Amino acid sequence: MEKITSTSNNKIKEIVKIRDDKKFQSEKKAFFIEGLHMVEEAIKRNIVFEIFTKENMLERIENVNEIRTTLISDSVAEKISSTKTNQGIFAICELIENEIDYSENILLLDQIQDPGNMGTLIRSAACFNFQTVIASSNSVSFYNPKVLRSTQGNLFSVNLVNDDLIKTINNLKQKNFLIIGTVLNNDSKPFKKTEFNQNQKYALIIGNEAKGINHDLYSLIDININIEMSNEVESLNAAIAGSIIMYNIKK
Amino acid sequence: MEKITSTSNNKIKEIVKIRDDKKFQSEKKAFFIEGLHMVEEAIKRNIVFEIFTKENMLERIENVNEIRTTLISDSVAEKISSTKTNQGIFAICELIENEIDYSENILLLDQIQDPGNMGTLIRSAACFNFQTVIASSNSVSFYNPKVLRSTQGNLFSVNLVNDDLIKTINNLKQKNFLIIGTVLNNDSKPFKKTEFNQNQKYALIIGNEAKGINHDLYSLIDININIEMSNEVESLNAAIAGSIIMYNIKK
């Protein structure tokens, strides 16, 4: 079994680039994960290209006979981990282009920047049966290490797609989806007073943390709602707003 | 005006300790804030002990005639900031013991560890009129820099209290509050089917991210609810769960 002990090894440099660089992820069709739980989930789904592990973690992983495994030193583990402390086990996985599941509600993310918000929204989408999450290409990567941590392992239970949102929304409208937005204006309806048909499919747009939903999408919104709150304060966190809506659409 | 240029200056060391050390915050009855918006909000509320600012930010702040202001160098600003980039303006503020507002619903935090969750819960509490947030003493500090960032300036619109939760809950029960919990067991009621009386005051307990609500509090819960979700996934993020409940209690 190969062992890498130098942090300046070319393979290690490539791992760090896959970890941090969204473009490079698409180019290589690969993403980086860390921690025993994540690696086990990825092995189950048959998407692991290669495992990188400290020697003491080797016996902890199962069903890896067929998977290329490379030993790494403590310093290499520190180098490739995105956290201060690490379990010493990592993998490079295949980034599979997911399909849109048109049989369930869909979450659309318009330029979400904060990885914690992105991860939490994926986690909530999985909880509330929004089986597909489609993010604009200027959103943070689904495979950013902080996004992965915030999903708490729910990454693999939803379909993750990057696409242009105008094109996507027009496509969804042709498939009879209704588009829900949260643009702050006089036309918005109080969410608690809005009725949702349980036989209708909906796609919910959540906009950028600071700027909200892109103006280009305004005219495509079928139902513009606002989440009722006390007056004094400005706005809810984007992941909170999205999750409240996803939860309450179902009766 | 005094100017500090050395990162090993004793005052700077003390600022860093106030920033990071919850015990030291209580001892000194002080907390650390950063950024123009936060400092301005603190000035309005008359709680600023001392401002630390880079020279170029001096003209940006108003109403500081009475407040002691110290100039700092770039390197000192970097040292005391909790973020990679900083605006160059900071303050040490008075940590005032807030009172419980018994006229509104109350949020109880049992050993919340993640500063992002704590900050987001405070922000949502402010949005949904939970005017008091009471955290167990083993929760992360309200004044942790990441908590402050996640509140997005809503820190000052709610009453923040640290106290023993058993004592607190018994006190709230005497004042006719009903206690809501989210313990996963067979007795829990689906949240969407639970009626809340709009004339009743409620206190909602949100438990630790990994362990949930402390066992010692179970017997004190009056209404144990669960947030309905698809089966495959384990759990919602604590801040999401808390916010969904706070939003939906009001009609």
Coordinates of C-alpha atoms in Angstrom, one line a residue:
Chain A
M1 CA 0.0 0.0 0.0
E2 CA 1.4 3.4 -1.0
K3 CA 2.1 5.8 1.8
I4 CA 2.4 9.6 1.4
T5 CA 4.3 11.5 4.1
S6 CA 5.1 14.8 2.3
T7 CA 2.6 17.6 2.3
S8 CA 4.2 18.9 -1.0
N9 CA 3.4 15.6 -2.8
N10 CA 1.6 16.4 -6.1
K11 CA -1.4 14.2 -5.3
I12 CA -1.8 16.0 -2.0
K13 CA -1.8 19.4 -3.8
E14 CA -4.4 18.1 -6.1
I15 CA -6.6 16.9 -3.2
V16 CA -6.5 20.4 -1.7
K17 CA -7.4 21.9 -5.0
I18 CA -10.4 19.5 -5.4
R19 CA -11.4 20.4 -1.8
D20 CA -11.3 24.2 -2.4
D21 CA -11.9 24.9 -6.1
K22 CA -15.4 24.6 -7.5
K23 CA -14.2 24.8 -11.1
F24 CA -11.6 22.2 -10.6
Q25 CA -14.3 19.9 -9.0
S26 CA -16.4 20.1 -12.3
E27 CA -13.3 19.7 -14.4
K28 CA -12.2 16.5 -12.5
K29 CA -15.8 15.4 -11.8
A30 CA -14.6 14.8 -8.3
F31 CA -15.1 16.1 -4.8
F32 CA -13.4 15.7 -1.4
I33 CA -15.0 14.3 1.8
E34 CA -13.6 13.7 5.3
G35 CA -14.6 11.8 8.4
L36 CA -15.5 8.1 8.9
H37 CA -19.3 8.6 8.6
M38 CA -19.1 10.5 5.3
V39 CA -16.6 8.0 3.8
E40 CA -18.8 5.1 4.9
E41 CA -21.8 6.7 3.2
A42 CA -19.8 7.3 0.0
I43 CA -18.6 3.7 0.0
K44 CA -22.2 2.4 0.3
R45 CA -23.1 4.6 -2.8
N46 CA -20.2 3.3 -4.8
I47 CA -18.8 6.7 -5.6
V48 CA -15.3 6.5 -4.0
F49 CA -12.3 6.9 -6.3
E50 CA -9.7 6.7 -3.6
I51 CA -9.4 6.6 0.2
F52 CA -6.7 8.4 2.1
T53 CA -6.3 7.3 5.6
K54 CA -4.0 7.3 8.6
E55 CA -2.8 3.8 9.5
N56 CA -4.8 3.6 12.7
M57 CA -8.1 4.2 10.8
L58 CA -7.5 1.5 8.3
E59 CA -9.2 -1.3 10.3
R60 CA -12.2 1.0 11.0
I61 CA -13.4 1.0 7.4
E62 CA -15.2 -1.9 5.8
N63 CA -15.9 -3.0 2.2
V64 CA -12.9 -1.3 0.7
N65 CA -11.3 -4.3 -0.9
E66 CA -11.9 -2.9 -4.4
I67 CA -11.1 0.7 -3.6
R68 CA -7.7 2.1 -4.0
T69 CA -6.4 3.1 -0.5
T70 CA -3.4 5.3 0.3
L71 CA -1.8 5.7 3.7
I72 CA -1.0 9.2 4.9
S73 CA 1.0 10.7 7.7
D74 CA -0.3 12.9 10.5
S75 CA 1.1 16.0 8.8
V76 CA -0.6 15.1 5.4
A77 CA -3.9 14.5 7.2
E78 CA -3.6 17.9 8.8
K79 CA -2.8 19.5 5.4
I80 CA -5.8 18.0 3.6
S81 CA -8.3 18.4 6.4
S82 CA -10.5 21.5 6.4
T83 CA -10.9 21.4 10.2
K84 CA -8.6 21.9 13.1
T85 CA -8.9 18.4 14.3
N86 CA -9.5 15.5 11.9
Q87 CA -10.3 11.8 12.2
G88 CA -7.5 10.9 9.7
I89 CA -9.8 9.5 7.0
F90 CA -10.6 11.2 3.7
A91 CA -11.8 10.2 0.2
I92 CA -12.0 11.6 -3.3
C93 CA -15.4 10.8 -4.8
E94 CA -17.0 10.9 -8.2
L95 CA -19.1 14.0 -8.7
I96 CA -22.1 12.5 -10.5
E97 CA -24.5 14.9 -12.3
N98 CA -27.8 14.3 -10.6
E99 CA -31.2 14.2 -12.4
I100 CA -34.1 16.4 -11.4
D101 CA -36.9 14.5 -9.6
Y102 CA -40.0 16.1 -11.0
S103 CA -42.3 14.0 -8.8
E104 CA -41.5 16.1 -5.7
N105 CA -41.2 19.8 -4.7
I106 CA -37.9 21.4 -5.7
L107 CA -35.6 24.0 -3.9
L108 CA -34.0 26.6 -6.1
L109 CA -30.9 28.5 -4.6
D110 CA -30.1 31.8 -6.2
Q111 CA -26.6 32.8 -5.4
I112 CA -26.4 31.4 -1.9
Q113 CA -23.0 32.3 -0.6
D114 CA -22.7 31.1 3.0
P115 CA -21.7 27.4 3.1
G116 CA -23.5 26.9 6.4
N117 CA -26.7 28.1 4.9
M118 CA -26.3 26.0 1.8
G119 CA -25.6 22.8 3.9
T120 CA -28.5 23.5 6.2
L121 CA -30.9 24.1 3.3
I122 CA -29.8 20.8 1.8
R123 CA -30.4 19.1 5.2
S124 CA -33.8 20.6 5.5
A125 CA -34.7 19.8 1.9
A126 CA -33.9 16.2 2.7
C127 CA -36.1 16.3 5.8
F128 CA -39.1 17.9 4.0
N129 CA -39.0 15.8 0.8
F130 CA -37.7 18.5 -1.5
Q131 CA -35.8 15.8 -3.4
T132 CA -33.9 18.1 -5.8
V133 CA -31.9 21.2 -5.0
I134 CA -30.9 23.3 -8.0
A135 CA -28.3 26.1 -7.4
S136 CA -27.3 28.9 -9.7
S137 CA -23.7 28.5 -10.9
N138 CA -22.7 31.6 -8.8
S139 CA -23.7 29.8 -5.6
V140 CA -21.1 28.3 -3.3
S141 CA -20.2 24.7 -4.3
F142 CA -22.3 21.9 -3.0
Y143 CA -19.0 20.2 -2.2
N144 CA -17.4 22.9 -0.2
P145 CA -16.1 21.3 3.1
K146 CA -18.3 23.6 5.2
V147 CA -21.4 22.8 3.1
L148 CA -20.7 19.1 3.5
R149 CA -20.4 19.4 7.3
S150 CA -23.6 21.4 7.6
T151 CA -25.6 18.8 5.6
Q152 CA -24.7 16.3 8.5
G153 CA -24.6 13.4 6.0
N154 CA -27.8 14.3 4.2
L155 CA -25.8 15.2 1.1
F156 CA -26.5 11.9 -0.5
S157 CA -30.3 11.8 0.0
V158 CA -31.1 14.7 -2.3
N159 CA -30.3 15.3 -6.0
L160 CA -27.9 18.2 -6.4
V161 CA -27.9 20.1 -9.7
N162 CA -26.2 23.3 -10.9
D163 CA -28.0 25.1 -13.6
D164 CA -29.1 28.5 -14.9
L165 CA -32.2 29.4 -12.9
I166 CA -34.1 31.2 -15.7
K167 CA -33.8 28.2 -17.9
T168 CA -34.6 25.9 -15.0
I169 CA -37.7 27.8 -14.0
N170 CA -39.1 28.0 -17.5
N171 CA -38.6 24.2 -17.7
L172 CA -40.4 23.7 -14.4
K173 CA -43.3 25.9 -15.5
Q174 CA -43.8 23.7 -18.6
K175 CA -44.0 20.8 -16.2
N176 CA -46.8 22.6 -14.3
F177 CA -44.7 23.6 -11.2
L178 CA -45.8 26.8 -9.4
I179 CA -42.9 29.0 -8.5
I180 CA -42.8 30.5 -4.9
G181 CA -40.6 33.5 -4.2
T182 CA -40.0 35.8 -1.2
V183 CA -39.5 39.2 -2.7
L184 CA -40.2 42.0 -0.2
N185 CA -42.8 44.2 -1.9
N186 CA -46.4 45.3 -1.5
D187 CA -47.7 42.4 -3.5
S188 CA -46.4 39.7 -1.2
K189 CA -48.9 37.6 0.6
P190 CA -48.6 36.6 4.3
F191 CA -47.4 33.0 4.3
K192 CA -49.8 31.8 7.0
K193 CA -52.7 33.0 4.9
T194 CA -51.6 31.3 1.7
E195 CA -53.2 28.0 0.8
F196 CA -51.1 25.3 -0.9
N197 CA -52.7 22.6 -2.9
Q198 CA -51.4 19.2 -1.8
N199 CA -51.6 17.8 -5.4
Q200 CA -49.7 20.7 -6.9
K201 CA -45.9 20.7 -7.2
Y202 CA -44.0 23.7 -6.1
A203 CA -40.5 25.1 -6.6
L204 CA -39.3 27.5 -3.9
I205 CA -36.6 30.1 -4.7
I206 CA -34.3 31.2 -1.9
G207 CA -32.2 34.3 -2.7
N208 CA -28.8 35.6 -1.8
E209 CA -28.2 36.4 1.9
A210 CA -27.7 40.1 1.3
K211 CA -29.4 40.9 -2.0
G212 CA -32.3 38.5 -2.0
I213 CA -33.7 37.0 -5.3
N214 CA -32.2 38.3 -8.6
H215 CA -34.4 40.8 -10.3
D216 CA -34.3 38.8 -13.5
L217 CA -36.4 36.1 -11.7
Y218 CA -39.1 38.4 -10.3
S219 CA -41.5 38.0 -13.3
L220 CA -41.2 34.2 -13.1
I221 CA -42.6 34.0 -9.6
D222 CA -46.2 32.7 -9.4
I223 CA -46.7 33.1 -5.6
N224 CA -44.9 35.8 -3.8
I225 CA -45.1 35.3 0.0
N226 CA -43.6 36.9 3.1
I227 CA -42.9 35.2 6.4
E228 CA -44.8 37.2 9.1
M229 CA -42.6 38.6 11.9
S230 CA -42.4 41.4 14.4
N231 CA -41.5 44.8 12.9
E232 CA -38.3 45.8 14.6
V233 CA -36.0 43.4 12.9
E234 CA -34.9 43.2 9.3
S235 CA -34.8 39.7 8.1
L236 CA -34.5 36.0 8.8
N237 CA -31.5 34.0 8.0
A238 CA -31.9 32.5 4.5
A239 CA -31.7 28.9 5.6
I240 CA -34.3 29.5 8.3
A241 CA -36.7 31.2 5.9
G242 CA -36.3 28.4 3.3
S243 CA -36.8 25.7 5.9
I244 CA -40.0 27.4 7.4
I245 CA -41.5 27.5 4.0
M246 CA -40.5 23.9 3.0
Y247 CA -42.0 22.6 6.3
N248 CA -45.3 24.5 6.0
I249 CA -46.1 23.8 2.4
K250 CA -47.2 20.3 3.3
K251 CA -50.3 20.0 5.4
Chain B
M1 CA -5.6 60.2 21.8
E2 CA -3.7 57.1 22.8
K3 CA -2.4 54.8 20.1
I4 CA -1.6 51.2 20.5
T5 CA 0.7 49.6 17.9
S6 CA 2.1 46.6 19.7
T7 CA 0.1 43.3 19.6
S8 CA 1.7 42.3 22.9
N9 CA 0.3 45.4 24.7
N10 CA -1.5 44.2 27.9
K11 CA -4.7 46.0 26.9
I12 CA -4.8 44.1 23.6
K13 CA -4.2 40.8 25.4
E14 CA -7.1 41.6 27.7
I15 CA -9.4 42.4 24.7
V16 CA -8.6 39.0 23.1
K17 CA -9.4 37.3 26.4
I18 CA -12.7 39.2 26.7
R19 CA -13.4 38.1 23.1
D20 CA -12.7 34.4 23.7
D21 CA -13.3 33.6 27.3
K22 CA -16.8 33.3 28.6
K23 CA -15.8 33.2 32.3
F24 CA -13.6 36.3 31.8
Q25 CA -16.6 38.1 30.2
S26 CA -18.7 37.5 33.3
E27 CA -15.9 38.5 35.6
K28 CA -15.3 41.7 33.8
K29 CA -18.9 42.2 32.9
A30 CA -17.8 43.1 29.5
F31 CA -17.9 41.8 25.9
F32 CA -16.2 42.5 22.6
I33 CA -17.8 43.6 19.4
E34 CA -16.5 44.4 15.9
G35 CA -17.6 46.2 12.8
L36 CA -19.1 49.6 12.2
H37 CA -22.8 48.5 12.4
M38 CA -22.4 46.7 15.7
V39 CA -20.4 49.5 17.3
E40 CA -23.0 52.1 16.2
E41 CA -25.8 50.0 17.7
A42 CA -23.9 49.7 20.9
I43 CA -23.3 53.4 21.1
K44 CA -27.0 54.0 20.6
R45 CA -27.7 51.8 23.6
N46 CA -25.1 53.5 25.8
I47 CA -23.2 50.4 26.7
V48 CA -19.7 51.1 25.1
F49 CA -16.8 51.3 27.6
E50 CA -14.1 52.0 25.0
I51 CA -13.7 52.1 21.2
F52 CA -10.6 50.8 19.4
T53 CA -10.3 52.0 15.9
K54 CA -7.9 52.4 13.0
E55 CA -7.3 56.1 12.2
N56 CA -9.2 56.0 8.9
M57 CA -12.4 54.8 10.6
L58 CA -12.4 57.6 13.2
E59 CA -14.5 60.0 11.1
R60 CA -17.1 57.3 10.3
I61 CA -18.3 57.0 13.9
E62 CA -20.7 59.6 15.4
N63 CA -21.7 60.5 19.0
V64 CA -18.5 59.3 20.5
N65 CA -17.5 62.5 22.3
E66 CA -18.0 61.0 25.7
I67 CA -16.6 57.6 24.9
R68 CA -13.0 56.8 25.5
T69 CA -11.4 56.0 22.1
T70 CA -8.0 54.5 21.4
L71 CA -6.3 54.3 18.0
I72 CA -4.8 51.0 16.9
S73 CA -2.5 49.9 14.1
D74 CA -3.3 47.5 11.3
S75 CA -1.5 44.7 13.0
V76 CA -3.4 45.3 16.3
A77 CA -6.7 45.3 14.4
E78 CA -5.8 42.0 12.8
K79 CA -4.8 40.6 16.2
I80 CA -8.1 41.5 17.9
S81 CA -10.4 40.7 15.0
S82 CA -12.1 37.3 14.9
T83 CA -12.3 37.4 11.1
K84 CA -9.8 37.2 8.3
T85 CA -10.7 40.7 7.1
N86 CA -11.8 43.4 9.4
Q87 CA -13.3 47.0 9.2
G88 CA -10.8 48.3 11.7
I89 CA -13.3 49.2 14.4
F90 CA -14.0 47.5 17.6
A91 CA -15.5 48.1 21.1
I92 CA -15.6 46.7 24.6
C93 CA -19.1 47.0 25.9
E94 CA -20.8 46.6 29.2
L95 CA -22.4 43.1 29.7
I96 CA -25.7 44.0 31.3
E97 CA -27.7 41.3 33.1
N98 CA -31.0 41.4 31.2
E99 CA -34.3 40.8 32.9
I100 CA -36.8 38.2 31.8
D101 CA -39.8 39.6 29.8
Y102 CA -42.7 37.5 31.2
S103 CA -45.2 39.2 28.8
E104 CA -44.0 37.2 25.8
N105 CA -43.0 33.7 24.8
I106 CA -39.5 32.6 25.9
L107 CA -36.8 30.5 24.3
L108 CA -34.7 28.2 26.5
L109 CA -31.4 26.9 25.2
D110 CA -30.1 23.7 26.8
Q111 CA -26.3 23.4 26.1
I112 CA -26.3 24.8 22.6
Q113 CA -22.7 24.5 21.4
D114 CA -22.5 25.8 17.9
P115 CA -22.1 29.6 17.8
G116 CA -23.9 29.8 14.4
N117 CA -26.9 28.0 15.8
M118 CA -27.0 30.2 18.9
G119 CA -26.7 33.4 16.8
T120 CA -29.4 32.2 14.4
L121 CA -31.7 31.2 17.2
I122 CA -31.3 34.7 18.8
R123 CA -32.0 36.3 15.4
S124 CA -35.2 34.2 14.9
A125 CA -36.3 34.8 18.5
A126 CA -36.2 38.5 17.7
C127 CA -38.1 38.0 14.5
F128 CA -40.9 36.0 16.2
N129 CA -41.3 38.0 19.3
F130 CA -39.6 35.6 21.7
Q131 CA -38.3 38.5 23.7
T132 CA -36.1 36.6 26.1
V133 CA -33.6 33.9 25.4
I134 CA -32.3 32.0 28.5
A135 CA -29.3 29.7 28.0
S136 CA -27.9 27.1 30.4
S137 CA -24.5 28.0 31.7
N138 CA -22.9 25.2 29.7
S139 CA -24.1 26.8 26.4
V140 CA -21.7 28.7 24.1
S141 CA -21.4 32.4 25.2
F142 CA -24.0 34.9 23.8
Y143 CA -20.9 37.1 23.2
N144 CA -18.8 34.7 21.2
P145 CA -17.7 36.5 18.0
K146 CA -19.4 34.0 15.7
V147 CA -22.6 34.2 17.7
L148 CA -22.6 38.0 17.4
R149 CA -22.1 37.7 13.6
S150 CA -24.9 35.2 13.2
T151 CA -27.3 37.4 15.1
Q152 CA -26.8 40.0 12.3
G153 CA -27.3 42.9 14.7
N154 CA -30.4 41.4 16.4
L155 CA -28.4 40.8 19.6
F156 CA -29.7 44.0 21.2
S157 CA -33.4 43.4 20.5
V158 CA -33.8 40.4 22.8
N159 CA -33.1 39.9 26.5
L160 CA -30.2 37.5 27.0
V161 CA -30.0 35.6 30.3
N162 CA -27.8 32.8 31.5
D163 CA -29.4 30.6 34.2
D164 CA -30.0 27.1 35.5
L165 CA -32.8 25.7 33.4
I166 CA -34.5 23.6 36.1
K167 CA -34.8 26.6 38.3
T168 CA -35.9 28.7 35.4
I169 CA -38.5 26.3 34.2
N170 CA -40.0 25.9 37.7
N171 CA -40.2 29.7 37.9
L172 CA -41.9 29.9 34.5
K173 CA -44.4 27.3 35.5
Q174 CA -45.3 29.3 38.6
K175 CA -46.0 32.2 36.2
N176 CA -48.3 29.9 34.2
F177 CA -46.0 29.3 31.2
L178 CA -46.4 26.0 29.4
I179 CA -43.2 24.3 28.5
I180 CA -42.7 22.9 25.0
G181 CA -40.0 20.2 24.3
T182 CA -38.9 18.2 21.4
V183 CA -37.9 14.8 22.9
L184 CA -38.0 12.0 20.4
N185 CA -40.3 9.3 22.0
N186 CA -43.7 7.7 21.5
D187 CA -45.5 10.4 23.4
S188 CA -44.5 13.2 21.2
K189 CA -47.3 14.9 19.2
P190 CA -47.1 15.9 15.6
F191 CA -46.5 19.6 15.6
K192 CA -48.9 20.5 12.8
K193 CA -51.7 18.8 14.8
T194 CA -51.0 20.6 18.0
E195 CA -53.2 23.6 18.9
F196 CA -51.6 26.6 20.6
N197 CA -53.8 29.0 22.6
Q198 CA -53.0 32.6 21.5
N199 CA -53.6 33.8 25.1
Q200 CA -51.2 31.3 26.6
K201 CA -47.5 32.0 27.2
Y202 CA -45.1 29.3 26.1
A203 CA -41.4 28.6 26.8
L204 CA -39.7 26.4 24.1
I205 CA -36.7 24.3 25.0
I206 CA -34.1 23.6 22.3
G207 CA -31.6 21.0 23.2
N208 CA -27.9 20.3 22.4
E209 CA -27.1 19.6 18.8
A210 CA -26.0 16.0 19.4
K211 CA -27.6 14.9 22.6
G212 CA -30.9 16.8 22.5
I213 CA -32.6 18.0 25.7
N214 CA -31.1 17.0 29.0
H215 CA -32.9 14.1 30.7
D216 CA -33.3 16.1 33.9
L217 CA -35.7 18.4 32.0
Y218 CA -38.0 15.7 30.6
S219 CA -40.4 15.6 33.5
L220 CA -40.8 19.4 33.3
I221 CA -42.1 19.4 29.7
D222 CA -45.9 20.0 29.3
I223 CA -46.2 19.7 25.5
N224 CA -43.8 17.3 23.8
I225 CA -43.9 17.8 20.0
N226 CA -42.1 16.5 16.9
I227 CA -41.6 18.2 13.6
E228 CA -43.0 16.0 10.9
M229 CA -40.4 15.0 8.2
S230 CA -39.7 12.2 5.7
N231 CA -38.3 9.1 7.3
E232 CA -35.0 8.6 5.7
V233 CA -33.1 11.3 7.5
E234 CA -32.3 11.7 11.1
S235 CA -32.8 15.2 12.4
L236 CA -33.1 18.9 11.6
N237 CA -30.5 21.5 12.5
A238 CA -31.3 22.8 16.0
A239 CA -31.7 26.4 14.8
I240 CA -34.1 25.3 12.1
A241 CA -36.2 23.2 14.4
G242 CA -36.4 26.1 17.0
S243 CA -37.3 28.7 14.3
I244 CA -40.0 26.5 12.7
I245 CA -41.6 26.1 16.2
M246 CA -41.3 29.8 17.1
Y247 CA -42.8 30.8 13.8
N248 CA -45.8 28.4 13.9
I249 CA -46.9 28.9 17.5
K250 CA -48.5 32.2 16.6
K251 CA -51.6 32.0 14.4

